[in-house]
mmCIF file of C-alpha atoms in Angstrom:
data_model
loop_
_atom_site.group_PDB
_atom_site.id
_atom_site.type_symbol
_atom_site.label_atom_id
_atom_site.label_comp_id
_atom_site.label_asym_id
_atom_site.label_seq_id
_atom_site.Cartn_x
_atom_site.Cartn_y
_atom_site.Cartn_z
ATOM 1 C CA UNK A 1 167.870 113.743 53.477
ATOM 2 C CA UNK A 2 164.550 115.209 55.131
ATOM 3 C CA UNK A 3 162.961 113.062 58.231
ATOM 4 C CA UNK A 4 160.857 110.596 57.088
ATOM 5 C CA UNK A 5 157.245 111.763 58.101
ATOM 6 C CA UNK A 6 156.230 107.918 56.684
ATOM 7 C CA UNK A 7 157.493 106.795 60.171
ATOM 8 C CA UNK A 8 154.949 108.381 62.169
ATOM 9 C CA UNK A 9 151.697 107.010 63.327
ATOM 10 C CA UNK A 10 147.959 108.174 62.195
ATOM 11 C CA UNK A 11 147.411 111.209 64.003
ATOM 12 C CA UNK A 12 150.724 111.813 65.330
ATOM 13 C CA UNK A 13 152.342 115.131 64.735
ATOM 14 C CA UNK A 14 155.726 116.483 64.912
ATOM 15 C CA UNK A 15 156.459 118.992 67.854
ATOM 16 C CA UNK A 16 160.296 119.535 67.472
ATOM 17 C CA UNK A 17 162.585 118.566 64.682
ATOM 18 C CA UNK A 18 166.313 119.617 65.250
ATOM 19 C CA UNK A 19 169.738 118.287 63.519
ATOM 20 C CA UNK A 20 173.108 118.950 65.217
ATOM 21 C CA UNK A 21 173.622 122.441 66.272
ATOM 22 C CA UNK A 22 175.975 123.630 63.723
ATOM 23 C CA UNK A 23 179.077 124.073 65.826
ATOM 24 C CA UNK A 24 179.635 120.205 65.045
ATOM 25 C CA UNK A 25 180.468 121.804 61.313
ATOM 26 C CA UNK A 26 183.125 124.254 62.682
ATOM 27 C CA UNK A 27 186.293 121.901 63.063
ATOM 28 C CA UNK A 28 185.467 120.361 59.259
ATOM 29 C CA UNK A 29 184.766 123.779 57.880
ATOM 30 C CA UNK A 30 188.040 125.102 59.254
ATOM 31 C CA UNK A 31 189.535 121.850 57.648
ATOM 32 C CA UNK A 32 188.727 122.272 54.620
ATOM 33 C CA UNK A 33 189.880 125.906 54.080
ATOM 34 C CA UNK A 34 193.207 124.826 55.582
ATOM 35 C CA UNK A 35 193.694 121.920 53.040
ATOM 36 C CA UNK A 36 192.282 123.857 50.049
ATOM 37 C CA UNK A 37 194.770 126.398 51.162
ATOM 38 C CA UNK A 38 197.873 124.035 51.571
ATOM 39 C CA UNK A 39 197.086 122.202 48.205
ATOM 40 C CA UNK A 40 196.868 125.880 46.874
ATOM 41 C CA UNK A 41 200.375 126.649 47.724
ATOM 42 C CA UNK A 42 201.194 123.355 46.948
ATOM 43 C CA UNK A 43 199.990 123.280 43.404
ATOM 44 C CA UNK A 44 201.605 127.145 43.063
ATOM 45 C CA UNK A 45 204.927 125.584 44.106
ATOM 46 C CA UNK A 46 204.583 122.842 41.818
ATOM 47 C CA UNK A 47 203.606 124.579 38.851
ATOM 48 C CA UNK A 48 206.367 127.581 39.714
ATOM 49 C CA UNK A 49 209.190 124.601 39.877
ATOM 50 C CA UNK A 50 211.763 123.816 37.154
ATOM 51 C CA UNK A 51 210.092 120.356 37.057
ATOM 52 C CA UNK A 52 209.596 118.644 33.323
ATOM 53 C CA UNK A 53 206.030 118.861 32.439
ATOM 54 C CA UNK A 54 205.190 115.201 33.181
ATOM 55 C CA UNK A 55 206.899 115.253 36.544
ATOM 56 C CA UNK A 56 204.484 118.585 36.992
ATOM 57 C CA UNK A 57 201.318 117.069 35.712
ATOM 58 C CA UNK A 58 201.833 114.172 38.282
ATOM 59 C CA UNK A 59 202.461 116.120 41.464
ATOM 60 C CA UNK A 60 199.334 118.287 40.180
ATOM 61 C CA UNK A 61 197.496 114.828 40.430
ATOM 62 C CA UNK A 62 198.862 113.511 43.540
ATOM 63 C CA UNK A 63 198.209 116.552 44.873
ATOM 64 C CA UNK A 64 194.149 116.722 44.140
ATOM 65 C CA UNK A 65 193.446 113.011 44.915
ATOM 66 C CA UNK A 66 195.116 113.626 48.350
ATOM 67 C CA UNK A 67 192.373 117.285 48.556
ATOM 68 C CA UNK A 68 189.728 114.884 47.555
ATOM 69 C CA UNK A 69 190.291 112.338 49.813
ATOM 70 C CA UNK A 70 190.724 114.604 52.761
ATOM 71 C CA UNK A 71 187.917 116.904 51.865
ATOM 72 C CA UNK A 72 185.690 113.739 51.034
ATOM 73 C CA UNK A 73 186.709 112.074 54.312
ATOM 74 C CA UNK A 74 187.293 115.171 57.092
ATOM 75 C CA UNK A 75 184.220 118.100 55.477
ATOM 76 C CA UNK A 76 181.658 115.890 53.222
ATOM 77 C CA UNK A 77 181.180 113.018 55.595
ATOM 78 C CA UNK A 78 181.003 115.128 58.916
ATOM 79 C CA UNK A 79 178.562 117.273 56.756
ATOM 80 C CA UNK A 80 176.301 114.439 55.249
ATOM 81 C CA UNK A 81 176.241 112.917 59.160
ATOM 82 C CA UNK A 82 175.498 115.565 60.759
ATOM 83 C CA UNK A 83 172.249 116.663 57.778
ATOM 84 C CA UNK A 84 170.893 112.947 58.392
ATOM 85 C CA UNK A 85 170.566 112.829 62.342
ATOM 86 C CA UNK A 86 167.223 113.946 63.211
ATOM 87 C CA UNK A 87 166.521 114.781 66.454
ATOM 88 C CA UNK A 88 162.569 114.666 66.505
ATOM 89 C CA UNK A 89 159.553 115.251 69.590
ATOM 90 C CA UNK A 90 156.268 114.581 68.415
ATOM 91 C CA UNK A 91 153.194 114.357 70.399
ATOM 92 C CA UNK A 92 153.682 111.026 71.525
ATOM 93 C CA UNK A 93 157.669 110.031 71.349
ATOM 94 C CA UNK A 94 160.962 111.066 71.228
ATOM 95 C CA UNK A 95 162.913 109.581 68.423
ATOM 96 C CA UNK A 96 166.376 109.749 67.502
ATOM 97 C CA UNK A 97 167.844 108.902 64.067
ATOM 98 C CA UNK A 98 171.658 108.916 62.688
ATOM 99 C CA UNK A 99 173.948 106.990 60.055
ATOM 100 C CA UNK A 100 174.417 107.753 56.421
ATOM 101 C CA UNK A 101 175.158 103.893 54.944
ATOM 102 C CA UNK A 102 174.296 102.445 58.093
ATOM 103 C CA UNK A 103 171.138 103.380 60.061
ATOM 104 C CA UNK A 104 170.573 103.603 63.690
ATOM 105 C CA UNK A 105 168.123 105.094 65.915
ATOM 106 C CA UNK A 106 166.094 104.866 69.300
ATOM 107 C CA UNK A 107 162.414 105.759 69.903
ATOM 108 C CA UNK A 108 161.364 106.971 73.312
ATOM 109 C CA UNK A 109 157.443 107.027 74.134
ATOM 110 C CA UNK A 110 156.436 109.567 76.377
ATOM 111 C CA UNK A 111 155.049 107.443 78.912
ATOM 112 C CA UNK A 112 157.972 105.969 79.616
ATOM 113 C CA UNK A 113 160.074 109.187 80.256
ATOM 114 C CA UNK A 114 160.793 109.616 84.091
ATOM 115 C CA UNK A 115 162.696 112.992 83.868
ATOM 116 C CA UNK A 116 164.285 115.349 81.453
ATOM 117 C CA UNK A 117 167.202 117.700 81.816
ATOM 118 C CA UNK A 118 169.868 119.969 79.954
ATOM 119 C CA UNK A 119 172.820 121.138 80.336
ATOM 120 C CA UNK A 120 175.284 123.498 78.724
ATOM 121 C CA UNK A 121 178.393 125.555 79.620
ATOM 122 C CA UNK A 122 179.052 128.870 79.018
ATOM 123 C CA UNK A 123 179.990 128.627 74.836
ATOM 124 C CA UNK A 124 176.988 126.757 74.837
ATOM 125 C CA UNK A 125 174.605 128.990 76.708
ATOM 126 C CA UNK A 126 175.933 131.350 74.218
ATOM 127 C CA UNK A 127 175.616 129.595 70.957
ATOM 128 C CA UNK A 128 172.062 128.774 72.201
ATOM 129 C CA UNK A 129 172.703 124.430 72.629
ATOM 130 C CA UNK A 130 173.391 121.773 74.890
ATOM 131 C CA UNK A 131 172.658 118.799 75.973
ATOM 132 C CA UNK A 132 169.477 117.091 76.819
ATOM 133 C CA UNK A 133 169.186 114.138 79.141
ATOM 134 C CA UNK A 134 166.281 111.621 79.063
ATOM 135 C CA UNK A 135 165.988 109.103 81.377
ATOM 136 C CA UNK A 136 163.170 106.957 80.941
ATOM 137 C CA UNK A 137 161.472 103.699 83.016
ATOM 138 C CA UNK A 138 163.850 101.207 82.394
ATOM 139 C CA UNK A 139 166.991 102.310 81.279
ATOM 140 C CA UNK A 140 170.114 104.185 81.560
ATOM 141 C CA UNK A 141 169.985 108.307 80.915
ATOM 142 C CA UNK A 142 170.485 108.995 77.276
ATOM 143 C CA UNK A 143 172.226 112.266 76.357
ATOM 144 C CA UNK A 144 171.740 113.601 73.122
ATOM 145 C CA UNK A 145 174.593 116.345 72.221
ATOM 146 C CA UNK A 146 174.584 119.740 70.741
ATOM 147 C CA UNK A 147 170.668 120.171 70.574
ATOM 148 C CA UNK A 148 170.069 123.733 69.267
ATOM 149 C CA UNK A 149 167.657 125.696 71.709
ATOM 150 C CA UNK A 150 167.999 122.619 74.279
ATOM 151 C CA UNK A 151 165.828 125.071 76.907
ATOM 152 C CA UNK A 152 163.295 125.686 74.659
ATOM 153 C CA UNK A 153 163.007 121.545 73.705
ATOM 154 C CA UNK A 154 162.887 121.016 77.002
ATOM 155 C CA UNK A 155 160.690 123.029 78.012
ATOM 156 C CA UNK A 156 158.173 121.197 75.101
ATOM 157 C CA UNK A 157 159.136 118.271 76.324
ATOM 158 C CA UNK A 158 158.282 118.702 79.891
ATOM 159 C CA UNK A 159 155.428 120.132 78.542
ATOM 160 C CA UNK A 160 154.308 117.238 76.365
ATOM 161 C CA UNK A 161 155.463 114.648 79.138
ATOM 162 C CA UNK A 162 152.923 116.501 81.217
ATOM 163 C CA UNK A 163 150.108 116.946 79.183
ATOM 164 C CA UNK A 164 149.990 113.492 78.320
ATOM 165 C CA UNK A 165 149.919 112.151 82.080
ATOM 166 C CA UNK A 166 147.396 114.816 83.292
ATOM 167 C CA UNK A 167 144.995 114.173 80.477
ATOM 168 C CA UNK A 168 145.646 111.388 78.030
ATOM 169 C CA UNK A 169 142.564 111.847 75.898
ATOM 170 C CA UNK A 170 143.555 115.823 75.460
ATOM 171 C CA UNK A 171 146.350 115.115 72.944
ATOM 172 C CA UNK A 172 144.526 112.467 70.759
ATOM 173 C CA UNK A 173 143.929 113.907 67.312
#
């Protein structure tokens, strides 16, 4: 699912539009090759066993609802989640979108935004992500995980924080 550009206001534009970094598809990746490999064996084991035929044909069954459930639950849902959260900057907000059956989301308008930071240890310095904190007017710091190039965000963010305070008029468009 693409980011809906219908959400945006005449004249606004998109700066920055990121999803997860794609270390948050690691862990289910890895899953999924260890349970296609384990139902593999299992299935060889099965079909290599002096079993009768219907005994066989039922294990074989057992043995791919329990792939499909696992794969469906611990790869295609992490995978689905993490290509429908949209982390978006656009000239005028910071919005934040996630859910796949249920929809959530938080819009942020530059005005409001006090300060912004990032951080990121040493994987992530390496892997080029992090975290970016927002803390705006009247609330509590929100963090928003594993933003790929979080210094380079930032740095547009800060940027368009700025250029809206110095010259409001500059951005309109």
């Amino acid at each position: 699912m693409g980011y809906p550009e219908n959400i945006l206001a005449e004249g606004e534009h998109v700066v920055v539009h990121r999803h997860p970094h794609w270390k948050a598809l690691v862990v289910p990746t890895i899953g999924f090759l260890v349970v296609t490999a384990l139902a593999g064996v299992a299935a060889g084991f099965t079909g290599s066993s002096q079993l009768s035929s219907s005994t066989r044909s039922v294990l074989w069954i057992v043995i791919a609802v329990v792939w499909a459930v696992v794969v469906v639950w611990f790869f295609l849902r992490p995978l689905v989640s993490w290509r429908t959260t949209h982390f978006v900057l656009t000239d005028r907000r910071v919005t934040f979108r996630n859910g796949i059956l249920t929809r959530s989301g938080i819009d942020i308008p530059l005005q409001r935004i006090n300060s912004v930071e990032f951080r990121h240890g040493l994987l992530d310095r390496m892997l080029r992500t992090g975290t970016l904190i927002i803390e705006s007017a009247s609330d509590d710091p929100l963090a928003f995980h594993d933003i790929p190039q979080v210094e380079k965000v930032h740095a547009l963010l800060y940027h368009e924080v700025f250029d809206t305070e110095v010259d409001p008029g500059r951005r309109a468009r």
